[in-house]
mmCIF file of C-alpha atoms in Angstrom:
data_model
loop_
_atom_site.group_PDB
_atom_site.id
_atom_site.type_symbol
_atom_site.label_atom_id
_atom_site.label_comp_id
_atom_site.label_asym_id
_atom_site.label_seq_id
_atom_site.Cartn_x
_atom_site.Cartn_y
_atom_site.Cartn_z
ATOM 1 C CA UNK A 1 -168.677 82.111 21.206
ATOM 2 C CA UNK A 2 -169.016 85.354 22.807
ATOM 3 C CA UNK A 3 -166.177 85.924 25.713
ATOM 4 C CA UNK A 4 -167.358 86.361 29.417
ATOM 5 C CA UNK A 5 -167.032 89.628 30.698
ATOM 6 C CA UNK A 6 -165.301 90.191 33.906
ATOM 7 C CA UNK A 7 -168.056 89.274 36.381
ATOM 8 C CA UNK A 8 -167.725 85.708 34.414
ATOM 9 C CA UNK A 9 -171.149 86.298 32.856
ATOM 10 C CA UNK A 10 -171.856 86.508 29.095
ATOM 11 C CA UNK A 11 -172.233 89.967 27.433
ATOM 12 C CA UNK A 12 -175.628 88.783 26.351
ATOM 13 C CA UNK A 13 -176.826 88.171 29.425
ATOM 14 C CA UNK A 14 -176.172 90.970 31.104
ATOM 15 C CA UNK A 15 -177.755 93.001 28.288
ATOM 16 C CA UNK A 16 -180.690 91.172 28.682
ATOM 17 C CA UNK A 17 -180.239 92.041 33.020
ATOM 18 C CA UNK A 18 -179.895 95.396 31.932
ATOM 19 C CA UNK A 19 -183.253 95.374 29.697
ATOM 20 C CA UNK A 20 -185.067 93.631 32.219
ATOM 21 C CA UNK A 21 -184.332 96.098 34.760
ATOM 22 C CA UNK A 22 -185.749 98.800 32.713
ATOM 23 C CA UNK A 23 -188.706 96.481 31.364
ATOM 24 C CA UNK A 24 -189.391 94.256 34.511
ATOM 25 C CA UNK A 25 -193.118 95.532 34.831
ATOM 26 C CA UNK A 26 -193.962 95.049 31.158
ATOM 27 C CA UNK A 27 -192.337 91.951 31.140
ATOM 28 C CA UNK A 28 -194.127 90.365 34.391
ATOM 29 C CA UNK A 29 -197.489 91.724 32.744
ATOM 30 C CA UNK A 30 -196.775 89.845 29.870
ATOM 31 C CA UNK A 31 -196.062 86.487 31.685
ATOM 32 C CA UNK A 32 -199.078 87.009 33.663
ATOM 33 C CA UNK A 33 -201.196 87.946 30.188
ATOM 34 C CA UNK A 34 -199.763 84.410 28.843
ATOM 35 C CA UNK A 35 -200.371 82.404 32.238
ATOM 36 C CA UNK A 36 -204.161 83.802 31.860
ATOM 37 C CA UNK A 37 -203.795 82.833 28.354
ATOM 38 C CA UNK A 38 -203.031 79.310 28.925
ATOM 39 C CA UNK A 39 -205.968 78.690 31.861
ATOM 40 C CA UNK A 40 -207.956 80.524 28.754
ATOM 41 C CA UNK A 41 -207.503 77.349 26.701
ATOM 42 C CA UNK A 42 -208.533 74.845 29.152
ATOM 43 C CA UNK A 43 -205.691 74.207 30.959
ATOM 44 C CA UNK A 44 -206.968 72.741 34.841
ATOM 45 C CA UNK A 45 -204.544 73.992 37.770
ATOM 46 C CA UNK A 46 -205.991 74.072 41.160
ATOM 47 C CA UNK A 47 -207.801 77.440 42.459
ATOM 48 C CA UNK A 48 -207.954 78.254 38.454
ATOM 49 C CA UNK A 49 -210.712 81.274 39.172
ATOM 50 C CA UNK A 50 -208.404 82.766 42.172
ATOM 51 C CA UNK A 51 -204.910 82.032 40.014
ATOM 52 C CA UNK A 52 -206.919 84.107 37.409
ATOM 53 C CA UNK A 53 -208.836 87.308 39.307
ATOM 54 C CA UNK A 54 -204.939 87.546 40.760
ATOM 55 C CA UNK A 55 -203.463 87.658 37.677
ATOM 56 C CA UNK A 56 -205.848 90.371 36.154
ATOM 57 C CA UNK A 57 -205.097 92.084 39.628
ATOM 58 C CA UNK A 58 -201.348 91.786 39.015
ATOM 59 C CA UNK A 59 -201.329 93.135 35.595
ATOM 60 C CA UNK A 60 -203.629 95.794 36.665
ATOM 61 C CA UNK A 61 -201.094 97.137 39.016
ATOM 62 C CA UNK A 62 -198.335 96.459 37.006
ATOM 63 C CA UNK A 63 -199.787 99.094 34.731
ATOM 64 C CA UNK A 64 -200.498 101.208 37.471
ATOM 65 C CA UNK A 65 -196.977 101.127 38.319
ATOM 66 C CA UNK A 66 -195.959 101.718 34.766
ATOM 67 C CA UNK A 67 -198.050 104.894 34.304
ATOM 68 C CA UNK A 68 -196.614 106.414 37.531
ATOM 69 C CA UNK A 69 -193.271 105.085 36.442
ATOM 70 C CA UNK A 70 -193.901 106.730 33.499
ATOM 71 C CA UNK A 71 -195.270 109.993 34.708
ATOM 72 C CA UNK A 72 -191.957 110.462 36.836
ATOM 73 C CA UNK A 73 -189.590 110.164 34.435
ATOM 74 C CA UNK A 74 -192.248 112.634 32.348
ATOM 75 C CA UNK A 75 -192.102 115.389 35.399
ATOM 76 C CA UNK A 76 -188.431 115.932 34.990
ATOM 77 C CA UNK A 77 -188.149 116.197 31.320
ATOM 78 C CA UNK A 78 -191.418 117.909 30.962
ATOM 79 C CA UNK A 79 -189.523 120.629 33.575
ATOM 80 C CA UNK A 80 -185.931 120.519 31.644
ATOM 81 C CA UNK A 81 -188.438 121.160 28.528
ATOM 82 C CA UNK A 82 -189.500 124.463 30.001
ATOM 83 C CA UNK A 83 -186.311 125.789 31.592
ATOM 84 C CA UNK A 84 -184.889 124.894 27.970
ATOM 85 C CA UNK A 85 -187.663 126.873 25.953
ATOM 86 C CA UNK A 86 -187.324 129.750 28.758
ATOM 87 C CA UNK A 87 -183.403 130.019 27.804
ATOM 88 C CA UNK A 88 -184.692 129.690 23.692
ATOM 89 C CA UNK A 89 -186.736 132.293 24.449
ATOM 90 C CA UNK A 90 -184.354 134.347 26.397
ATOM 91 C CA UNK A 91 -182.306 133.458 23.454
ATOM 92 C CA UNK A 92 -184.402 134.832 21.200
ATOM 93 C CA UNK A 93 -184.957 138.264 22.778
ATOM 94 C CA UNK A 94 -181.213 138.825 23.102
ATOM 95 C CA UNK A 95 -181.022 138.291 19.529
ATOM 96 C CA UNK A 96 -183.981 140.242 18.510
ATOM 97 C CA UNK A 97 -182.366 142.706 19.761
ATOM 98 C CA UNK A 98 -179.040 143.026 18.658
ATOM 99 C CA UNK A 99 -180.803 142.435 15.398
ATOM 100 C CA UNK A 100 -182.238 145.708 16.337
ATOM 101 C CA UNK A 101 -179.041 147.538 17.275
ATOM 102 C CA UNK A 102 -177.938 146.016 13.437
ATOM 103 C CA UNK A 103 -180.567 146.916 11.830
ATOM 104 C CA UNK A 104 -180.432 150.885 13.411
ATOM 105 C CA UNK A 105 -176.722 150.334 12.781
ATOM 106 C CA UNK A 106 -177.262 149.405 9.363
ATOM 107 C CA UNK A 107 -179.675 153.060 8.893
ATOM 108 C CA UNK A 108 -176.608 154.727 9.768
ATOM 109 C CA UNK A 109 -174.308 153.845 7.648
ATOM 110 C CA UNK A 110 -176.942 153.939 4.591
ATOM 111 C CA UNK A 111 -178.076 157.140 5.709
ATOM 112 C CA UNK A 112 -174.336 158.220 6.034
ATOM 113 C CA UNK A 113 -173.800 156.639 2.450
ATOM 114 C CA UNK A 114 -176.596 158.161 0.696
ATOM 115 C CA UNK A 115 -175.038 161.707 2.397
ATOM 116 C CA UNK A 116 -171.934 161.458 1.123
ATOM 117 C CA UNK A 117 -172.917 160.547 -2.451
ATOM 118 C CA UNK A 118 -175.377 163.650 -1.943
ATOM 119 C CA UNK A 119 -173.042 166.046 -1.250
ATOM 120 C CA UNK A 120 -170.616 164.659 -4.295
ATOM 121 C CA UNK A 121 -173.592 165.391 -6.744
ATOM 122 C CA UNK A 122 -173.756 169.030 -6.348
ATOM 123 C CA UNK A 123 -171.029 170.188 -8.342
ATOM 124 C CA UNK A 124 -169.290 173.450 -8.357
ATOM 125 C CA UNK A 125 -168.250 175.002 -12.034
ATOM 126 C CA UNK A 126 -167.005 178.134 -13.066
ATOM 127 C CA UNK A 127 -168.475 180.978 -14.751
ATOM 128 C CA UNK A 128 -167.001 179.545 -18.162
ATOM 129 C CA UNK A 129 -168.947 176.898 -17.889
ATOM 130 C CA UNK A 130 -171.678 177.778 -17.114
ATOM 131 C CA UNK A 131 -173.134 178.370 -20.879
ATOM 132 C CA UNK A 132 -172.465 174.888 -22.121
ATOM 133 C CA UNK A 133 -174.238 173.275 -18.540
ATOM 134 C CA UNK A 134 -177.293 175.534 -19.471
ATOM 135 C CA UNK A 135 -176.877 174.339 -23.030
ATOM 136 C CA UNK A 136 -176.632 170.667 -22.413
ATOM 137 C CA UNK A 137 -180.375 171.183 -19.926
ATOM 138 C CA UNK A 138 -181.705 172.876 -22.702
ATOM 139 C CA UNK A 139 -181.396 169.842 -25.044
ATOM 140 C CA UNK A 140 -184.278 167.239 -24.797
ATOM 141 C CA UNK A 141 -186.335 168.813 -21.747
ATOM 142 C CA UNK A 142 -189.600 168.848 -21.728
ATOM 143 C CA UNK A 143 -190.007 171.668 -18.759
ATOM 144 C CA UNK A 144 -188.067 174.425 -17.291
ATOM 145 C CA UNK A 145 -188.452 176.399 -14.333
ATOM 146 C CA UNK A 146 -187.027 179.488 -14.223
ATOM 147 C CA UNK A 147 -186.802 182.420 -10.800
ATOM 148 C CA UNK A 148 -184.573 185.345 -10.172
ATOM 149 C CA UNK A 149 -184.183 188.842 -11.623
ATOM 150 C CA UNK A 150 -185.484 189.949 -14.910
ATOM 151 C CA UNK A 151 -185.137 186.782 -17.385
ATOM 152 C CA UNK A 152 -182.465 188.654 -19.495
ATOM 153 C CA UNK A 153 -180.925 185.407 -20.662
ATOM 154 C CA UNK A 154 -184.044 183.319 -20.423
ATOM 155 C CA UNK A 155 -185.687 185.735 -23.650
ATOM 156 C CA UNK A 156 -181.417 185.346 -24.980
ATOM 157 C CA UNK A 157 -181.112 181.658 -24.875
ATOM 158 C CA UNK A 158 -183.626 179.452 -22.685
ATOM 159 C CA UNK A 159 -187.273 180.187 -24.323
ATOM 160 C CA UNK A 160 -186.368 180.382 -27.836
ATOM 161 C CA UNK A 161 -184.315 177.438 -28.280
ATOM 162 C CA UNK A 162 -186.528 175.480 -25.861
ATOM 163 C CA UNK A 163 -189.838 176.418 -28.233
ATOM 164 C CA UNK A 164 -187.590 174.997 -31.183
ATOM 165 C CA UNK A 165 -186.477 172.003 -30.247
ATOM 166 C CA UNK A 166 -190.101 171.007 -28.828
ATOM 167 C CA UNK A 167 -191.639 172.246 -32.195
ATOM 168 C CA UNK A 168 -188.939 170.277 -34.101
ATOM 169 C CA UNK A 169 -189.910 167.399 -32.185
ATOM 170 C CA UNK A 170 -193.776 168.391 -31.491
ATOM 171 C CA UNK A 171 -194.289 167.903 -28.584
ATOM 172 C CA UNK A 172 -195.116 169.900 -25.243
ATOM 173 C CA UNK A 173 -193.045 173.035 -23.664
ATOM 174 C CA UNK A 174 -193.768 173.316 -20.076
ATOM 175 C CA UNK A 175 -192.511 176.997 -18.743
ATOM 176 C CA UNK A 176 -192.782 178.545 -15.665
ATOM 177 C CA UNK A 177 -190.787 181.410 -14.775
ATOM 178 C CA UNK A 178 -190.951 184.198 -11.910
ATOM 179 C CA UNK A 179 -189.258 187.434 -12.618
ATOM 180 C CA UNK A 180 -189.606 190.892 -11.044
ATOM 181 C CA UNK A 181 -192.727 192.911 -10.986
ATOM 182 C CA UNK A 182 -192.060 195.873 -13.196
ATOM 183 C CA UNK A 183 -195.056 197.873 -11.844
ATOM 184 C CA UNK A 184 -193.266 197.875 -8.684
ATOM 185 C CA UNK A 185 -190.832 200.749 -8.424
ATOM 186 C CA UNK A 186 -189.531 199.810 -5.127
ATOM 187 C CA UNK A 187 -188.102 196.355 -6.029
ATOM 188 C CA UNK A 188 -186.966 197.247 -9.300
ATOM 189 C CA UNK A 189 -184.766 200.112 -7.856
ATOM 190 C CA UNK A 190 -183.385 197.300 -5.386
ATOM 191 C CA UNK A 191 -182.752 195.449 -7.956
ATOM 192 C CA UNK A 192 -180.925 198.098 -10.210
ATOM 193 C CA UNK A 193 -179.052 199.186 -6.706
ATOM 194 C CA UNK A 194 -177.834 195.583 -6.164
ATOM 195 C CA UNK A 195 -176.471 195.126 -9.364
ATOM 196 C CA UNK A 196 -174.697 198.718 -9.659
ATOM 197 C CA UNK A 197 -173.147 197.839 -6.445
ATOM 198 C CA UNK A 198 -171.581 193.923 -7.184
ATOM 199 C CA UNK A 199 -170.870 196.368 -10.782
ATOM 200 C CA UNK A 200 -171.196 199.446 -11.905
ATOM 201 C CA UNK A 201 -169.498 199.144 -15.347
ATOM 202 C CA UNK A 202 -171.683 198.676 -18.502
ATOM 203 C CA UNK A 203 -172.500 194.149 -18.290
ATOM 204 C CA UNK A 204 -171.981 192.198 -21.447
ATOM 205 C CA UNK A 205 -175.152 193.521 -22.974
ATOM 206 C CA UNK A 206 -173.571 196.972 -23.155
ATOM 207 C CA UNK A 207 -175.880 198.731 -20.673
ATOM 208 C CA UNK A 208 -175.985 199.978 -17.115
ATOM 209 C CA UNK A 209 -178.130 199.132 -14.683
ATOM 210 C CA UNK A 210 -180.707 201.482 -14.076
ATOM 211 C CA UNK A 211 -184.177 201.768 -12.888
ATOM 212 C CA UNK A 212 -185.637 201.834 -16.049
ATOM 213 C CA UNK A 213 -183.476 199.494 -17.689
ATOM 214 C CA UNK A 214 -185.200 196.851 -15.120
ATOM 215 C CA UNK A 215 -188.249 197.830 -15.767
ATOM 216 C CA UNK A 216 -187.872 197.243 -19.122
ATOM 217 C CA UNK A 217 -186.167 194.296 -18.989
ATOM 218 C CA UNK A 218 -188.859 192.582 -17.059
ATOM 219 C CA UNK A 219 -191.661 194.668 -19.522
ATOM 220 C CA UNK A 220 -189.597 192.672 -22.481
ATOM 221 C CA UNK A 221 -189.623 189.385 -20.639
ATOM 222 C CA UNK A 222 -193.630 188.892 -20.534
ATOM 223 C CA UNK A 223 -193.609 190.493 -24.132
ATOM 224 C CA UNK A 224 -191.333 188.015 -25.454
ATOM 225 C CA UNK A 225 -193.310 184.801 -23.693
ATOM 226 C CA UNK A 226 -196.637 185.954 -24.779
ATOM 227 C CA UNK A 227 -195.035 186.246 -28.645
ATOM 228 C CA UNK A 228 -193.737 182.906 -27.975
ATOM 229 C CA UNK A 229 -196.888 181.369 -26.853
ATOM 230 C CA UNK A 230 -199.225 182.499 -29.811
ATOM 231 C CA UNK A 231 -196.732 181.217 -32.475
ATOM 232 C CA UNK A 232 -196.332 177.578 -30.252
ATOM 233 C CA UNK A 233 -199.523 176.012 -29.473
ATOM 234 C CA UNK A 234 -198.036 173.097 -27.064
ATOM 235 C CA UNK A 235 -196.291 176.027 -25.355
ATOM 236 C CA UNK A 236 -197.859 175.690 -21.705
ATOM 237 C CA UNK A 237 -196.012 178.792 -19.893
ATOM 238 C CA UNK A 238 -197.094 180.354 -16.677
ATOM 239 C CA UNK A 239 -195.316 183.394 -15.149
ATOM 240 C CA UNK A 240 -195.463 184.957 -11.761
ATOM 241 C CA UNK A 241 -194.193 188.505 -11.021
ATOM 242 C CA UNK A 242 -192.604 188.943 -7.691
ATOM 243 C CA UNK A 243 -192.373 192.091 -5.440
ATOM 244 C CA UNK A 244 -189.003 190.905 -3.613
ATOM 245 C CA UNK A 245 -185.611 190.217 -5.461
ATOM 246 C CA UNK A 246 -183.395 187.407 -4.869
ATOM 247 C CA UNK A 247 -179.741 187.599 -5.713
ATOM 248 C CA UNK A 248 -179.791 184.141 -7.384
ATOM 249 C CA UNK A 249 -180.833 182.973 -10.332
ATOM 250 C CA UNK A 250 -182.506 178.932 -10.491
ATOM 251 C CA UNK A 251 -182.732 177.414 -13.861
ATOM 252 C CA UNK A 252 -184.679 173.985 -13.420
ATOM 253 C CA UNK A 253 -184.708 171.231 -16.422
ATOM 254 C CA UNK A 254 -185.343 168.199 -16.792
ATOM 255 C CA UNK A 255 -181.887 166.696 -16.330
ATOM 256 C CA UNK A 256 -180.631 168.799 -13.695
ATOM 257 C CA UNK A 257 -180.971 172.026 -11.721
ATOM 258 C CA UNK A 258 -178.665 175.418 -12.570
ATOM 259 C CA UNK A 259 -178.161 177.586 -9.652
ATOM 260 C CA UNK A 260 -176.220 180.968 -10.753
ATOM 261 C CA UNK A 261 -175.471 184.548 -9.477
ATOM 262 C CA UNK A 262 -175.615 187.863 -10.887
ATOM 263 C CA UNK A 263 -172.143 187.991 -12.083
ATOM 264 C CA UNK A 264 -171.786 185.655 -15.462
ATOM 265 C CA UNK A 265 -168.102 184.928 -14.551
ATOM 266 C CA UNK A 266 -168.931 183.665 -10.864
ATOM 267 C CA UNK A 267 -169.274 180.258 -10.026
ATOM 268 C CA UNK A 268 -172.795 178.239 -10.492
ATOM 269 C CA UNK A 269 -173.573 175.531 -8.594
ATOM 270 C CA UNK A 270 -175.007 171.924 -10.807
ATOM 271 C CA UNK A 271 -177.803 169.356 -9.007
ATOM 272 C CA UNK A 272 -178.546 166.422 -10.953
ATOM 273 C CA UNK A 273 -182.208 165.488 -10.914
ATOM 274 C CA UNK A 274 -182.194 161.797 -9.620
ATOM 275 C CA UNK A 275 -181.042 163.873 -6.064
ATOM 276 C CA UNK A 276 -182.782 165.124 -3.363
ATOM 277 C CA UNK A 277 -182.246 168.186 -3.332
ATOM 278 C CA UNK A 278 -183.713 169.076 -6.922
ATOM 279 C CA UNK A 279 -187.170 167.815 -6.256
ATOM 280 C CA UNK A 280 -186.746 169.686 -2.732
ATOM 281 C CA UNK A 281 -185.900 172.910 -5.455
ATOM 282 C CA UNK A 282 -188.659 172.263 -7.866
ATOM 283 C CA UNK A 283 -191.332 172.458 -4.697
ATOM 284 C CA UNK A 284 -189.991 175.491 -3.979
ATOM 285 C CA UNK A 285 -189.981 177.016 -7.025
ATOM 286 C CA UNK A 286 -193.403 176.060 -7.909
ATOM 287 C CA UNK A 287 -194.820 177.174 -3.899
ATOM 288 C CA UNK A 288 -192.549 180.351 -4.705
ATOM 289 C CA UNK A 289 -194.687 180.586 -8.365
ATOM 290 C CA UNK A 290 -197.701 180.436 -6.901
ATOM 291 C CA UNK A 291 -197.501 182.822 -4.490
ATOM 292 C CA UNK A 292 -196.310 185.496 -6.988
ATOM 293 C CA UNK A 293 -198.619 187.932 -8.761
ATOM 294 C CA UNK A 294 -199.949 185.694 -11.547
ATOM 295 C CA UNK A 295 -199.658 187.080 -15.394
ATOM 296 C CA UNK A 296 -202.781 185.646 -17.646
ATOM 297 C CA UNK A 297 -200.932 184.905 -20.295
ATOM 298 C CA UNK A 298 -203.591 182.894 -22.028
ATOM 299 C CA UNK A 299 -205.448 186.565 -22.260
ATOM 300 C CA UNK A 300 -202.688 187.225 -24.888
ATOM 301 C CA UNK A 301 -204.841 185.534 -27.793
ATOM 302 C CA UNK A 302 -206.862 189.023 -27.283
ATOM 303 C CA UNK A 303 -203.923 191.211 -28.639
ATOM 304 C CA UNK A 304 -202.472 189.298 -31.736
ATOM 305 C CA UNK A 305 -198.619 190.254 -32.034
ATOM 306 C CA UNK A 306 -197.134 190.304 -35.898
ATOM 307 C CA UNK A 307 -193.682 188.714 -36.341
ATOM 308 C CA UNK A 308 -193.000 192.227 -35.880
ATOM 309 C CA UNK A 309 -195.137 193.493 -33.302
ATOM 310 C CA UNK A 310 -196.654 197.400 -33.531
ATOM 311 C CA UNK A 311 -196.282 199.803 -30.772
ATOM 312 C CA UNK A 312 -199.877 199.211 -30.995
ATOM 313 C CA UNK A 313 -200.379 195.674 -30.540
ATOM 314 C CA UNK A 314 -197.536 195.937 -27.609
ATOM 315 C CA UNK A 315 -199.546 198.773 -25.820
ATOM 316 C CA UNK A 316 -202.786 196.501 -26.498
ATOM 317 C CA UNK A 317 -201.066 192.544 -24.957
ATOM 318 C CA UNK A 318 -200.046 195.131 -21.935
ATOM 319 C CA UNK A 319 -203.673 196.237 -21.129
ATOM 320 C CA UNK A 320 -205.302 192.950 -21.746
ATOM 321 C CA UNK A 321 -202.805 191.051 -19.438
ATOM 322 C CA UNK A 322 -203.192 193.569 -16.944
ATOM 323 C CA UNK A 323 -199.789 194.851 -16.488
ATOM 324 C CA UNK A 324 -199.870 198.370 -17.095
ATOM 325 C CA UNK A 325 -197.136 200.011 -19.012
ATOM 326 C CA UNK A 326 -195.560 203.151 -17.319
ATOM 327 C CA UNK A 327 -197.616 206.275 -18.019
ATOM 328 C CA UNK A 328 -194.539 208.313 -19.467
ATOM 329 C CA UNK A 329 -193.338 205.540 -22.059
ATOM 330 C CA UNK A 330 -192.938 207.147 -25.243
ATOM 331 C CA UNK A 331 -193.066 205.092 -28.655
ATOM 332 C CA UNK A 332 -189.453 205.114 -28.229
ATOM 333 C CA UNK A 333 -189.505 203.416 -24.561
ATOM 334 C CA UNK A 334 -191.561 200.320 -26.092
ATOM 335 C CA UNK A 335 -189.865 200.528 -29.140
ATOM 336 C CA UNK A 336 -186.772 199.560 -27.260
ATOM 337 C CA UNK A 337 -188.892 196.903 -25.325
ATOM 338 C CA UNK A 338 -189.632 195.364 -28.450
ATOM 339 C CA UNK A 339 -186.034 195.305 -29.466
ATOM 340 C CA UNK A 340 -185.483 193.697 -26.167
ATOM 341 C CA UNK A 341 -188.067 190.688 -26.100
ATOM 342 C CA UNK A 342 -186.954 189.622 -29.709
ATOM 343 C CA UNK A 343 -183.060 190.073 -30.332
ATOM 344 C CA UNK A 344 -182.292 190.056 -26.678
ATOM 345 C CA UNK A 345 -178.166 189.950 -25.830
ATOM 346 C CA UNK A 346 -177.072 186.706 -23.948
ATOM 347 C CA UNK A 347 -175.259 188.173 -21.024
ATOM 348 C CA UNK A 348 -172.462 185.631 -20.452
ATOM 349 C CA UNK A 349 -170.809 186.423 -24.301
#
């Protein structure tokens, strides 16, 4: 048996006081629904039809009651309901935006990150080096972009050995290089003035910088790509000429970007292509390009050049390029240009 609690009655019973509290409408409406229920089978009491219309009255406002009951307790939760999604939603904007403040936070540091490991990439090496790093962006590229004074090492080192290793492999050279107008006496003097003053001993060629030796220089350049070009088909080489100097020299391949000075024993700066700042370079080096005076090189088919080209057939690729050779050159003058665009002296030996 089940012990009495302290008001002496059994716990079942007040459980069931407790449930009939809650429940006392639906359980009167369902003692009236059986009372109508048992006059339904034939039952005789006295006043049957008034015990009856009562009963359906009763239950009818029983349910009455139990809707409003129900209603009330509806109000208040229906209320806590919205008062609770007002603080979720409050909730939610707080959090939307310190997700904000995270995610800006977050920017930061990646955009901090990604300037640090920037500014690790560009690499400093000396003038000793600087051979071997144009050496190892010679081997495998496919391109090179070239700009600054008047290609000296570019007809040495750059254009012969890249046109041999893309003919080994056959496949295409592209070239684009911007050197210094030699029909332009003005910036070839500033350019021979420039380098007299950072030296104005003999360089590792053997010669002094002069006016004419610019001029030359520059004249032996576009000599030595248009030989190049009619002995390599795939060779697709473009070349600007430009009427201001620079005092650096870019060297842009595949792999990486070059930057270098006048002096061969300076220091060179080294930008590895999956950075930044080497597609920034290679826009401005082709905008640079293609602002320069523009050399038709593909005119060159018009003036064949021997392995050993004539006086003749260098006076002839001159006029049909359009870059006039100075009046007083002598046979001499662009026999020494010749000299120039094929056995040219690599300046940093």
């Amino acid at each position: 048996m089940t012990a009495p609690t302290r008001t002496g009655w059994p716990p079942t019973m007040i459980r069931f006081a407790n449930w009939l509290g809650k429940n006392a409408d639906a359980f009167i409406a369902l003692v009236l629904a059986i009372t109508v229920a048992v006059l339904g089978l034939g039952v005789n009491l006295p006043d049957e039809d008034q015990i009856t219309n009562s009963a359906i009255l009763a239950v009818v406002g029983l349910l009455a009651t139990a809707v409003l009951r129900d209603r009330g307790r509806r109000i208040p939760v229906e209320a806590e309901v919205r008062d609770t999604l007002r603080a979720s939603s409050s909730t939610l904007d707080d959090l939307r935006g310190k997700m904000a403040h995270i995610e800006q936070f977050e920017d930061v540091l990646a955009g901090t990150k990604r300037a640090l490991d920037e500014t690790a990439v560009v690499r400093v090496i000396s003038g000793g080096q600087v051979g071997q790093v144009l050496a190892e962006a010679r081997r495998d590229t496919d391109r090179w972009f070239f700009k600054g004074g008047t290609g000296t090492y570019i007809r040495a080192k750059t254009l012969p050995e890249c046109v041999a290793a893309a003919r080994r492999e056959r496949r295409t050279l592209l070239f684009r290089m911007e050197i210094l107008d030699p029909t332009d006496v003005e910036v070839c003097e500033a350019y021979a003035r420039h380098r007299r003053s950072v030296s104005d001993a003999p360089d590792a060629t053997g010669e002094k910088w002069t006016l004419e030796r610019t001029r030359k220089e520059a004249y032996a350049t576009l000599l030595a790509a248009c030989w190049h070009k009619q002995r390599f088909a795939m060779l697709d080489i473009d070349i600007g000429l430009a009427r201001t100097m620079t005092t650096l020299r870019y060297d842009l391949a595949a792999s990486r970007l070059v930057v270098t000075r006048d002096d061969p024993r300076g220091e060179a700066l080294v930008v590895d292509s999956n950075k930044f700042y080497y597609s920034w370079m290679s826009a401005e080096l082709q905008t640079s390009l293609d602002q320069a005076r523009r050399v038709p090189v593909e005119q060159a088919r018009l003036a064949p050049l021997d392995d050993e080209p004539t006086v003749e057939e260098v006076r002839k690729l001159f006029e049909v390029i359009g870059i006039g050779l100075a009046p007083a050159y002598t046979d001499r003058d662009v026999i020494e240009i010749i000299r120039k665009a094929l056995r040219a002296k690599d300046p940093y030996e």
